[in-house]
Coordinates of C-alpha atoms and ligand atoms in Angstrom, one line a residue:
Chain A
M1 CA 3.7 66.9 -36.4
K2 CA 5.0 63.8 -39.4
A3 CA 2.3 61.1 -37.4
L4 CA -0.9 64.4 -37.7
K5 CA 0.4 64.7 -41.7
T6 CA 0.4 60.7 -41.9
L7 CA -3.2 60.9 -40.2
G8 CA -4.1 63.8 -42.8
Y9 CA -3.3 61.9 -46.1
V10 CA -4.8 58.3 -44.8
L11 CA -8.5 60.7 -43.5
A12 CA -8.8 63.1 -46.5
L13 CA -9.9 61.3 -49.3
P14 CA -12.6 59.4 -47.1
V15 CA -13.5 62.8 -45.2
L16 CA -13.9 65.0 -48.5
L17 CA -16.0 61.2 -49.8
I18 CA -18.3 61.3 -47.5
L19 CA -19.1 65.3 -47.7
L20 CA -19.6 64.4 -51.4
W21 CA -21.9 62.0 -50.5
W22 CA -23.8 63.8 -48.1
V23 CA -24.1 66.7 -49.8
S24 CA -25.4 65.6 -53.0
T25 CA -28.4 63.5 -50.7
L26 CA -29.5 66.6 -48.8
G27 CA -32.6 67.8 -51.1
A28 CA -33.0 64.9 -52.9
V29 CA -34.8 61.4 -51.4
N30 CA -33.8 58.5 -53.6
F31 CA -35.0 54.8 -52.3
F32 CA -32.0 53.3 -53.5
V33 CA -29.5 56.1 -51.7
P34 CA -29.2 56.4 -48.0
T35 CA -28.1 59.8 -46.6
P36 CA -25.1 59.7 -44.3
A37 CA -27.1 60.1 -41.5
S38 CA -29.3 57.2 -42.0
L39 CA -26.3 54.5 -42.7
V40 CA -24.4 55.1 -39.6
G41 CA -28.3 55.4 -37.6
K42 CA -29.0 51.3 -38.8
F43 CA -25.1 50.9 -38.8
G44 CA -25.2 50.9 -35.1
Q45 CA -28.8 49.5 -34.6
V46 CA -27.9 46.8 -37.5
W47 CA -24.6 45.7 -36.6
F48 CA -24.3 46.2 -33.3
G49 CA -27.1 43.3 -31.5
P50 CA -27.6 39.9 -31.4
R51 CA -26.7 40.1 -34.8
F52 CA -23.0 40.5 -34.0
L53 CA -23.1 37.1 -32.2
S54 CA -25.0 35.3 -35.0
D55 CA -23.8 36.4 -38.4
V56 CA -20.7 38.1 -38.5
L57 CA -18.2 36.6 -36.0
P58 CA -19.2 33.3 -37.8
S59 CA -18.2 35.2 -40.7
V60 CA -15.0 36.2 -40.0
G61 CA -14.6 33.1 -38.3
R62 CA -14.9 31.3 -41.3
L63 CA -12.5 33.1 -43.2
L64 CA -9.7 33.3 -40.6
V65 CA -9.6 29.3 -40.0
G66 CA -10.1 29.5 -44.5
V67 CA -7.6 31.7 -44.9
V68 CA -4.6 30.5 -42.7
A69 CA -5.4 26.7 -43.7
A70 CA -5.3 27.6 -47.3
I71 CA -2.0 29.5 -46.0
V72 CA -0.1 26.1 -43.6
I73 CA -1.2 24.3 -47.0
G74 CA 0.0 26.7 -49.9
V75 CA 2.9 27.0 -48.0
V76 CA 3.6 23.4 -46.8
G77 CA 2.6 22.0 -50.6
G78 CA 4.9 24.8 -51.9
V79 CA 8.0 23.8 -50.5
L80 CA 7.5 20.4 -51.3
I81 CA 7.0 21.3 -54.9
G82 CA 9.2 23.7 -55.2
S83 CA 12.2 21.7 -53.9
V84 CA 11.1 18.0 -55.3
R85 CA 11.8 18.1 -58.9
W86 CA 9.9 14.7 -59.7
L87 CA 6.8 16.0 -58.3
R88 CA 7.2 19.2 -59.7
A89 CA 7.4 17.3 -63.1
L90 CA 4.0 15.7 -62.0
L91 CA 1.7 18.8 -60.5
E92 CA 2.5 21.5 -62.8
P93 CA 0.4 20.8 -65.0
V94 CA -2.3 19.7 -63.3
L95 CA -2.3 22.6 -60.6
E96 CA -2.5 24.9 -63.2
F97 CA -6.2 23.2 -64.9
F98 CA -7.4 23.4 -61.3
R99 CA -6.2 27.1 -61.0
A100 CA -8.0 28.2 -63.6
I101 CA -11.2 26.9 -62.2
P102 CA -13.4 29.3 -60.6
P103 CA -14.0 28.8 -57.3
P104 CA -17.3 30.0 -57.0
V105 CA -18.6 27.4 -59.5
L106 CA -17.2 24.5 -56.4
V107 CA -19.6 25.9 -54.5
P108 CA -22.7 23.8 -55.5
V109 CA -20.4 20.8 -55.6
L110 CA -18.6 20.9 -52.1
I111 CA -22.5 21.6 -51.5
L112 CA -23.6 18.3 -52.4
L113 CA -20.6 16.6 -51.4
M114 CA -20.6 18.1 -47.4
G115 CA -24.3 19.8 -47.4
I116 CA -24.5 23.6 -46.3
T117 CA -21.8 23.3 -43.6
D118 CA -19.3 25.6 -41.8
T119 CA -17.1 22.4 -43.6
M120 CA -18.6 23.4 -47.1
K121 CA -18.2 27.4 -46.7
I122 CA -14.6 27.0 -45.2
A123 CA -13.3 24.3 -48.3
V124 CA -14.9 27.4 -50.5
I125 CA -12.5 29.6 -49.5
I126 CA -9.5 27.2 -49.1
S127 CA -10.5 26.0 -51.9
G128 CA -9.4 29.5 -54.0
C129 CA -7.1 30.9 -51.6
V130 CA -4.9 27.9 -52.1
W131 CA -3.4 28.7 -55.3
P132 CA -1.7 32.2 -54.9
V133 CA 0.0 31.0 -52.0
L134 CA 0.9 27.4 -53.2
L135 CA 2.0 29.2 -57.0
N136 CA 3.6 31.7 -55.1
T137 CA 5.6 29.7 -52.7
I138 CA 6.9 27.3 -55.7
E139 CA 8.5 30.3 -57.3
G140 CA 10.1 31.6 -54.2
V141 CA 11.8 28.2 -53.6
R142 CA 12.8 27.6 -56.7
A143 CA 14.4 30.4 -56.5
V144 CA 16.6 30.2 -54.1
D145 CA 20.1 32.0 -54.6
G146 CA 22.8 28.8 -55.7
V147 CA 25.7 30.2 -53.8
L148 CA 23.8 30.9 -50.5
S149 CA 22.2 27.4 -51.2
D150 CA 26.0 26.0 -51.6
S151 CA 27.0 27.6 -48.2
A152 CA 24.2 26.4 -46.4
H153 CA 25.0 23.1 -47.6
T154 CA 28.8 22.9 -46.9
Y155 CA 27.8 23.9 -43.3
G156 CA 25.8 21.2 -43.6
I157 CA 22.3 23.0 -43.4
D158 CA 20.1 20.2 -45.0
G159 CA 16.9 18.8 -44.3
W160 CA 14.6 20.3 -41.9
A161 CA 17.1 23.0 -40.7
R162 CA 17.1 24.1 -44.7
V163 CA 13.9 24.6 -45.2
R164 CA 13.5 26.6 -41.8
Y165 CA 16.6 28.7 -42.7
L166 CA 17.1 29.0 -46.0
V167 CA 14.1 28.0 -47.9
L168 CA 10.9 29.4 -46.3
P169 CA 12.8 33.2 -44.6
S170 CA 14.1 33.2 -48.8
A171 CA 10.8 32.8 -50.6
S172 CA 9.0 35.0 -48.1
P173 CA 8.5 38.0 -50.1
Q174 CA 7.0 35.9 -53.0
I175 CA 4.9 33.8 -49.8
L176 CA 3.8 37.2 -48.4
A177 CA 2.3 38.7 -52.5
G178 CA 0.4 35.1 -52.1
V179 CA -1.2 35.9 -49.1
R180 CA -1.8 39.6 -50.2
Q181 CA -3.9 37.6 -53.1
S182 CA -5.3 35.5 -50.6
L183 CA -7.0 37.9 -48.4
S184 CA -8.7 39.5 -50.7
L185 CA -9.9 36.5 -52.5
G186 CA -11.5 35.1 -49.1
L187 CA -13.6 37.6 -48.4
I188 CA -15.2 37.4 -51.6
L189 CA -15.5 33.4 -51.5
M190 CA -17.1 34.3 -47.8
V191 CA -19.0 36.2 -49.0
I192 CA -20.1 34.0 -52.1
S193 CA -20.2 30.7 -49.8
E194 CA -23.4 32.5 -47.5
M195 CA -25.3 33.9 -50.8
F196 CA -26.1 30.1 -51.6
A197 CA -28.4 28.9 -50.1
S198 CA -27.3 29.8 -46.4
S199 CA -29.0 31.4 -43.6
S200 CA -26.7 33.3 -41.6
G201 CA -23.4 35.0 -42.5
L202 CA -22.6 38.5 -44.1
G203 CA -22.6 37.5 -47.0
F204 CA -26.6 35.5 -45.9
T205 CA -27.8 39.1 -44.0
I206 CA -26.6 42.0 -47.0
V207 CA -28.4 39.5 -49.8
Q208 CA -31.7 39.1 -47.0
F209 CA -31.9 43.0 -47.1
Q210 CA -31.8 43.5 -50.4
R211 CA -34.8 41.2 -51.2
S212 CA -37.0 43.0 -48.5
F213 CA -35.8 46.3 -49.5
A214 CA -34.3 47.3 -46.3
I215 CA -31.5 49.0 -48.2
P216 CA -30.0 51.1 -45.8
E217 CA -29.2 47.8 -44.2
M218 CA -28.5 46.9 -47.1
W219 CA -25.4 49.5 -48.0
S220 CA -24.8 49.0 -43.8
G221 CA -24.0 45.5 -44.6
I222 CA -21.5 45.9 -47.3
V223 CA -19.8 48.4 -45.5
V224 CA -19.1 46.4 -42.6
L225 CA -17.1 44.2 -45.8
G226 CA -15.0 46.9 -46.5
L227 CA -14.6 47.6 -42.9
L228 CA -13.1 43.9 -42.1
G229 CA -10.8 44.1 -46.1
V230 CA -9.4 47.0 -45.0
S231 CA -9.0 46.0 -41.4
M232 CA -7.6 42.6 -42.4
S233 CA -5.6 44.7 -45.4
F234 CA -3.9 46.6 -42.0
I235 CA -2.9 43.9 -40.5
F236 CA -1.2 42.6 -42.8
Q237 CA 0.3 45.6 -43.9
W238 CA 1.7 45.0 -40.2
A239 CA 3.0 41.5 -40.2
E240 CA 5.1 42.1 -44.1
R241 CA 6.7 45.7 -42.3
N242 CA 8.1 43.3 -39.9
I243 CA 8.8 40.0 -42.0
L244 CA 10.4 41.9 -44.7
R245 CA 12.1 44.1 -43.0
W246 CA 15.5 42.9 -43.8
Y247 CA 14.6 42.4 -47.6
N248 CA 13.1 46.0 -48.0
G249 CA 16.4 47.5 -45.8
Q250 CA 18.7 45.7 -48.6
K251 CA 16.3 46.2 -51.5
E252 CA 17.0 50.4 -50.7
V253 CA 20.5 50.1 -50.2
E254 CA 20.8 47.9 -53.8
N255 CA 18.5 51.2 -55.3
A256 CA 20.7 53.7 -53.7
A257 CA 24.1 51.6 -55.1
Chain B
M1 CA 47.2 4.4 -62.3
Q2 CA 47.7 7.2 -59.2
P3 CA 50.8 7.7 -58.0
D4 CA 49.1 7.2 -54.2
P5 CA 48.9 10.3 -52.1
T6 CA 51.9 11.2 -49.4
P7 CA 50.5 9.7 -45.8
E8 CA 50.4 12.7 -44.6
A9 CA 48.9 14.3 -47.2
M10 CA 45.3 15.6 -45.2
L11 CA 43.5 16.4 -48.6
S12 CA 44.1 14.5 -51.9
V13 CA 42.9 15.2 -55.2
R14 CA 43.7 12.2 -57.3
G15 CA 42.6 12.0 -61.3
L16 CA 40.4 14.6 -60.8
K17 CA 38.1 15.0 -63.9
K18 CA 35.0 16.4 -64.5
V19 CA 32.7 16.9 -67.9
Y20 CA 29.6 19.2 -67.8
Q21 CA 26.5 17.3 -69.3
T22 CA 24.8 20.4 -71.4
D23 CA 21.8 20.6 -73.5
G24 CA 24.9 22.1 -75.9
G25 CA 27.3 18.9 -75.3
D26 CA 29.9 18.1 -72.6
I27 CA 32.2 20.7 -71.4
E28 CA 35.7 19.8 -69.9
A29 CA 35.7 21.9 -67.2
V30 CA 39.7 20.0 -65.8
R31 CA 40.5 17.7 -67.9
N32 CA 43.3 15.6 -65.0
L33 CA 44.3 17.2 -61.6
T34 CA 46.4 15.5 -59.0
F35 CA 48.3 16.9 -56.2
D36 CA 48.4 16.9 -52.0
L37 CA 48.1 19.6 -49.3
R38 CA 49.8 18.6 -46.2
A39 CA 47.8 19.3 -42.6
G40 CA 48.6 23.1 -41.8
E41 CA 49.9 23.9 -45.2
L42 CA 48.2 27.4 -47.0
V43 CA 48.7 26.3 -50.7
C44 CA 47.2 29.4 -53.7
L45 CA 46.2 27.6 -57.0
V46 CA 46.8 30.1 -59.8
G47 CA 44.9 29.2 -63.1
P48 CA 43.6 31.8 -65.4
S49 CA 39.6 32.6 -65.7
G50 CA 37.9 29.6 -67.4
S51 CA 40.5 27.1 -66.3
G52 CA 38.3 25.4 -63.5
K53 CA 39.2 26.3 -60.6
T54 CA 36.0 27.0 -59.0
T55 CA 34.8 23.4 -60.4
L56 CA 37.5 22.0 -58.4
L57 CA 36.5 23.6 -55.7
K58 CA 33.1 22.5 -55.5
C59 CA 34.3 18.9 -55.9
I60 CA 36.6 18.9 -53.4
S61 CA 34.1 20.4 -51.3
G62 CA 31.6 17.5 -52.2
L63 CA 28.8 20.3 -53.9
M64 CA 29.3 18.5 -57.1
A65 CA 30.4 14.5 -58.1
P66 CA 34.0 14.8 -60.6
T67 CA 33.0 12.6 -63.4
E68 CA 36.5 10.6 -63.2
G69 CA 39.2 9.9 -60.1
E70 CA 38.8 11.4 -56.4
V71 CA 39.4 13.7 -53.5
L72 CA 40.8 12.2 -50.3
L73 CA 40.5 14.1 -46.7
D74 CA 42.5 12.8 -44.0
G75 CA 42.3 9.5 -46.1
K76 CA 38.8 9.2 -46.7
R77 CA 37.3 10.1 -50.1
V78 CA 34.5 13.4 -50.3
S79 CA 31.4 12.0 -51.6
G80 CA 29.5 15.2 -49.7
P81 CA 30.0 18.1 -47.4
P82 CA 32.5 17.1 -44.8
K83 CA 32.0 18.3 -41.4
K84 CA 35.9 19.2 -41.7
M85 CA 35.8 21.7 -44.1
A86 CA 34.3 25.4 -45.0
V87 CA 34.2 27.4 -48.3
V88 CA 34.4 30.4 -48.5
F89 CA 33.1 32.3 -52.3
Q90 CA 33.8 34.9 -54.3
E91 CA 30.4 36.2 -53.9
Y92 CA 30.1 37.4 -50.8
G93 CA 26.9 39.5 -51.7
R94 CA 24.9 36.0 -52.4
S95 CA 27.2 33.2 -49.0
L96 CA 25.1 34.8 -46.5
F97 CA 21.7 35.0 -45.2
P98 CA 20.3 38.6 -45.4
W99 CA 17.6 38.1 -42.7
M100 CA 20.1 37.5 -40.6
R101 CA 22.2 39.9 -38.6
V102 CA 26.1 38.9 -38.8
R103 CA 26.8 37.1 -35.2
D104 CA 23.4 35.2 -35.9
N105 CA 25.5 34.2 -39.3
V106 CA 28.4 33.4 -37.8
E107 CA 26.5 31.3 -35.0
L108 CA 24.1 29.6 -37.4
P109 CA 26.1 26.5 -39.0
L110 CA 27.3 25.7 -35.3
K111 CA 24.4 25.8 -33.8
N112 CA 22.7 24.3 -36.4
Q113 CA 25.9 21.0 -35.1
G114 CA 23.9 21.1 -31.4
V115 CA 27.1 23.3 -30.3
P116 CA 26.6 24.4 -26.8
K117 CA 25.4 27.6 -26.3
A118 CA 28.2 28.9 -24.0
E119 CA 30.3 27.5 -26.7
R120 CA 29.0 29.2 -29.4
D121 CA 29.0 32.3 -27.5
K122 CA 32.9 32.1 -27.8
L123 CA 33.4 30.9 -30.6
V124 CA 31.9 33.7 -32.3
D125 CA 33.0 36.4 -30.0
E126 CA 36.9 35.0 -31.5
A127 CA 36.1 34.5 -34.9
L128 CA 34.4 38.0 -35.7
E129 CA 37.1 39.3 -33.0
A130 CA 39.3 37.8 -35.5
V131 CA 38.0 39.2 -38.4
G132 CA 37.9 42.9 -36.7
L133 CA 34.4 42.5 -37.1
A134 CA 34.0 42.4 -33.3
H135 CA 31.8 45.8 -32.9
V136 CA 29.4 44.9 -36.0
P137 CA 27.1 41.7 -34.3
R138 CA 23.9 43.9 -35.0
S139 CA 23.9 44.9 -38.2
Y140 CA 22.7 43.6 -41.3
P141 CA 25.0 42.0 -44.1
W142 CA 23.9 44.0 -46.7
Q143 CA 25.0 47.4 -44.0
L144 CA 28.0 46.5 -44.6
S145 CA 30.9 46.9 -47.0
G146 CA 31.9 44.2 -49.4
G147 CA 34.9 44.1 -47.1
M148 CA 33.1 43.9 -44.3
Q149 CA 30.5 41.3 -45.6
Q150 CA 33.6 38.8 -46.9
R151 CA 35.3 38.9 -43.5
V152 CA 31.7 38.0 -42.4
A153 CA 32.2 34.8 -44.1
I154 CA 35.8 34.1 -42.9
A155 CA 34.6 34.6 -39.6
R156 CA 31.9 32.5 -39.7
A157 CA 34.5 30.1 -42.0
I158 CA 36.8 30.0 -38.8
A159 CA 33.8 29.7 -35.7
Y160 CA 33.0 26.1 -37.5
Q161 CA 37.0 25.1 -36.8
P162 CA 37.4 23.7 -40.2
E163 CA 40.8 21.7 -40.9
V164 CA 40.4 22.8 -44.8
L165 CA 39.4 26.0 -45.6
L166 CA 39.0 26.6 -49.0
M167 CA 38.1 30.2 -50.6
D168 CA 37.3 30.7 -54.6
E169 CA 38.7 33.6 -55.2
P170 CA 37.1 35.5 -51.8
F171 CA 38.5 38.8 -52.6
A172 CA 38.6 39.2 -56.9
A173 CA 35.0 41.8 -55.6
V174 CA 36.8 44.2 -53.1
D175 CA 39.0 47.1 -54.0
A176 CA 42.3 47.1 -53.6
Q177 CA 43.5 48.8 -50.0
T178 CA 40.6 46.3 -49.0
R179 CA 42.0 43.8 -51.0
A180 CA 45.6 44.0 -49.4
D181 CA 44.4 44.2 -45.7
L182 CA 42.6 40.9 -46.2
E183 CA 45.7 38.7 -47.5
D184 CA 47.0 39.7 -44.5
L185 CA 44.2 38.7 -42.5
I186 CA 44.1 35.0 -44.3
R187 CA 47.9 34.8 -43.6
T188 CA 47.3 36.3 -39.9
I189 CA 44.4 33.2 -39.9
W190 CA 46.0 30.7 -41.2
K191 CA 49.3 31.2 -37.9
K192 CA 46.7 31.1 -35.6
F193 CA 44.6 28.9 -36.3
G194 CA 47.0 25.9 -37.8
V195 CA 44.4 25.4 -40.5
T196 CA 45.5 23.7 -43.5
V197 CA 44.2 26.8 -46.6
L198 CA 43.8 26.1 -50.1
F199 CA 43.4 29.8 -51.5
V200 CA 42.3 30.0 -55.5
T201 CA 43.2 32.8 -56.7
H202 CA 43.4 34.0 -60.8
D203 CA 46.1 37.1 -59.5
I204 CA 49.4 36.1 -59.6
D205 CA 50.8 38.1 -57.5
E206 CA 48.1 37.0 -55.2
S207 CA 49.4 32.9 -55.5
V208 CA 53.0 34.3 -54.5
Y209 CA 52.5 36.8 -52.1
L210 CA 49.7 34.6 -49.7
G211 CA 50.9 31.3 -50.7
E212 CA 54.1 29.1 -49.3
R213 CA 53.4 26.3 -52.0
V214 CA 52.1 27.6 -55.7
I215 CA 50.0 25.1 -57.5
I216 CA 49.6 26.3 -60.7
L217 CA 47.1 25.5 -63.5
S218 CA 47.2 25.2 -67.4
S219 CA 44.1 27.1 -69.1
S220 CA 41.9 24.7 -70.9
P221 CA 42.0 21.7 -70.8
T222 CA 42.9 21.9 -67.1
V223 CA 46.0 20.1 -66.0
V224 CA 48.4 21.0 -63.1
Q225 CA 50.8 22.8 -65.3
E226 CA 54.0 23.0 -62.2
D227 CA 53.8 22.6 -58.3
I228 CA 55.9 25.4 -56.5
V229 CA 57.2 25.8 -53.3
I230 CA 57.8 29.8 -52.3
D231 CA 60.4 30.4 -50.4
L232 CA 60.0 33.6 -48.9
P233 CA 59.6 34.8 -45.2
V234 CA 57.3 33.4 -43.0
D235 CA 56.1 36.9 -41.8
R236 CA 55.1 38.9 -45.1
D237 CA 54.2 42.4 -45.0
Q238 CA 52.7 44.0 -48.4
L239 CA 55.3 46.9 -49.4
E240 CA 58.5 44.3 -48.4
T241 CA 57.9 41.3 -49.5
R242 CA 56.5 42.9 -52.6
S243 CA 60.1 44.3 -53.0
L244 CA 61.9 41.3 -52.4
P245 CA 64.1 39.7 -55.3
R246 CA 62.7 36.4 -54.9
F247 CA 59.4 37.4 -55.0
T248 CA 60.0 39.2 -58.4
E249 CA 61.5 36.2 -58.8
L250 CA 59.4 34.0 -57.7
R251 CA 56.0 36.1 -59.9
H252 CA 58.1 36.4 -62.8
H253 CA 58.5 32.9 -62.7
V254 CA 54.8 31.9 -62.3
Y255 CA 53.6 34.3 -64.9
E256 CA 56.0 32.4 -67.6
Q257 CA 55.0 29.1 -66.7
I258 CA 50.6 30.5 -67.5
Q259 CA 52.2 32.2 -70.6
L260 CA 53.6 28.8 -71.7
A261 CA 50.5 27.0 -70.8
K262 CA 48.0 29.1 -72.8
K263 CA 50.3 28.6 -75.9
G264 CA 50.0 24.7 -75.5
H265 CA 52.5 24.0 -73.5
R266 CA 51.9 20.8 -71.2
P267 CA 54.5 19.5 -68.4
A268 CA 55.2 16.1 -69.6
A269 CA 53.7 13.7 -66.3
A270 CA 50.4 14.8 -66.6
G271 CA 47.9 15.0 -69.7
S272 CA 49.4 12.6 -71.8
P273 CA 47.5 9.6 -73.1
A274 CA 50.1 7.1 -71.3
D275 CA 49.4 8.3 -67.8
S276 CA 45.7 8.6 -68.3
T277 CA 42.4 5.7 -68.5
A278 CA 41.0 8.3 -69.1
G279 CA 38.8 8.3 -72.6
S280 CA 39.4 10.5 -75.0
A281 CA 37.6 13.8 -74.5
A282 CA 34.7 16.2 -75.5
G283 CA 34.7 19.7 -75.3
Ligands
ADP301 N1 27.0 24.3 -64.4 C1 28.1 24.2 -65.7 N2 27.5 23.9 -66.6 C2 28.1 24.1 -67.0 N3 29.6 24.5 -67.7 C3 30.1 24.9 -66.3 C4 29.4 24.2 -65.4 N4 30.1 25.8 -64.5 C5 31.3 25.8 -65.3 N5 30.8 25.4 -66.4 C6 32.6 26.0 -67.4 O1 33.2 24.9 -67.2 C7 34.6 25.9 -68.1 C8 35.5 26.1 -66.2 O2 34.2 27.0 -65.1 P1 34.7 26.9 -64.0 O3 35.1 26.1 -63.1 O4 33.9 28.6 -63.1 O5 36.2 27.9 -64.0 P2 36.9 29.2 -63.2 O6 36.1 29.2 -61.9 O7 39.0 29.1 -63.4 O8 36.5 30.6 -64.2 C9 33.9 27.1 -67.6 O9 34.5 26.3 -69.4 C10 32.9 26.9 -68.0 O10 31.9 27.6 -68.9
MG302 MG1 35.5 30.8 -60.3

């Protein structure tokens, strides 16, 4: 019963919106706005064919590799910079500078350096996604509680054990907040990296459809991007719920007190 | 310059001084402290808030280097957290890992030391049993009351099998009834495990009830005001011991000393410029 209710809340608005869309496209024929039926038809036709292998999968693959690499670099770098005082003093001004650069402007530069390759596209994704993770990790590492840190130290929990048992778990709420930002950035950068001088991928295909006035096809591509974003967000939320069970529980207890 | 430590001293604090350097100038937290703990002693250290008790404990446990003087554990100079020492802090809510269950918290220091699984299990069971928490190993610390969290911290300390156990006002933040239970727990554990205990408190009654000896600190600038033996029976009882005439006398005495210290009266030996080469103190 409760599950049904939850499902109801999740689906109510989407269903309403689709209904609205269906009603408003009933009589009118607008070249740029397809009806739901034609979009669904096109959707299957366009994406469940050879395009799935040639465009969708490679895009998603690059997105995953880029985001995962950004998370690893961000967390490792963040732990280092957050723990080593002189490194932080040295890097902080530079980090602010690099973070301020909008990643899309790097695309032409990276094309010059790496050519129009998968590596270039992944590099674009990394160059944008790494910052939220890196900066949040630094902040989380610096916020490790002093008493907890002293406790660990008196029990000889130092070096790698300190990182594993104290620093990473303690910073995990901030790290995950950074990852959340990176995921949505990653999707945007995946599309952008394929819009410049590319010959395959989701971003390329959508632009291609638009240029050839294949409007329902174009819309269906946008729907694919939306669905991709939503599924990433669901997977992330599930992971976050499990990793931060302790954190949410603790907060609940604190708020109740 | 300092008297030699007594040969059987387990823990020896020699001419310890700590000055914090801050942007607002130097703060002298501890001026000159010298005392010894014999192996297996239970000593209370009592002093008013701000008298540098926590500072002293951080120096003893190797978390912080003293400005002058030294700490000897079993004759060896302490320069970092020694393996033979465990510390229980006042802030129980911030000394346990909130992402680990009770049992994992107690087990972690042993695991980190590479103690084999079977032995680890035995030590953890024993420690949880000793503090009366054998029934909550799968809870998270934040699901427990303050008193129970502090028990977990104590269990973690004794599972580590330290030779010296330092406690920094461990019961200052729990309610009176729980506090009485925990005080008795400390005496029980002390007898059972034969560990050397240095128990820091600002509570005069607590120091007399718990200690075999009480070291009274002066208010800032901090020196040892007096070091007295508590000649109460070994088996103590919250009601009976506290109603003994001797308890009242001792308590009275400690109180008087602290009042004297507040008025600036210093013991003859400590703090006089003649017995110390310490430079003029700021703060
Ligand atoms: N990290 C620090 N930096 C500067 N001053 C400190 C620091 N820690 C403690 N103090 C000062 O040292 C004095 C003793 O503090 P503390 O050792 O915490 O005393 P107690 O534990 O007896 O209350 C106080 O005046 C306090 O303000
Ligand atoms: Mg203190």
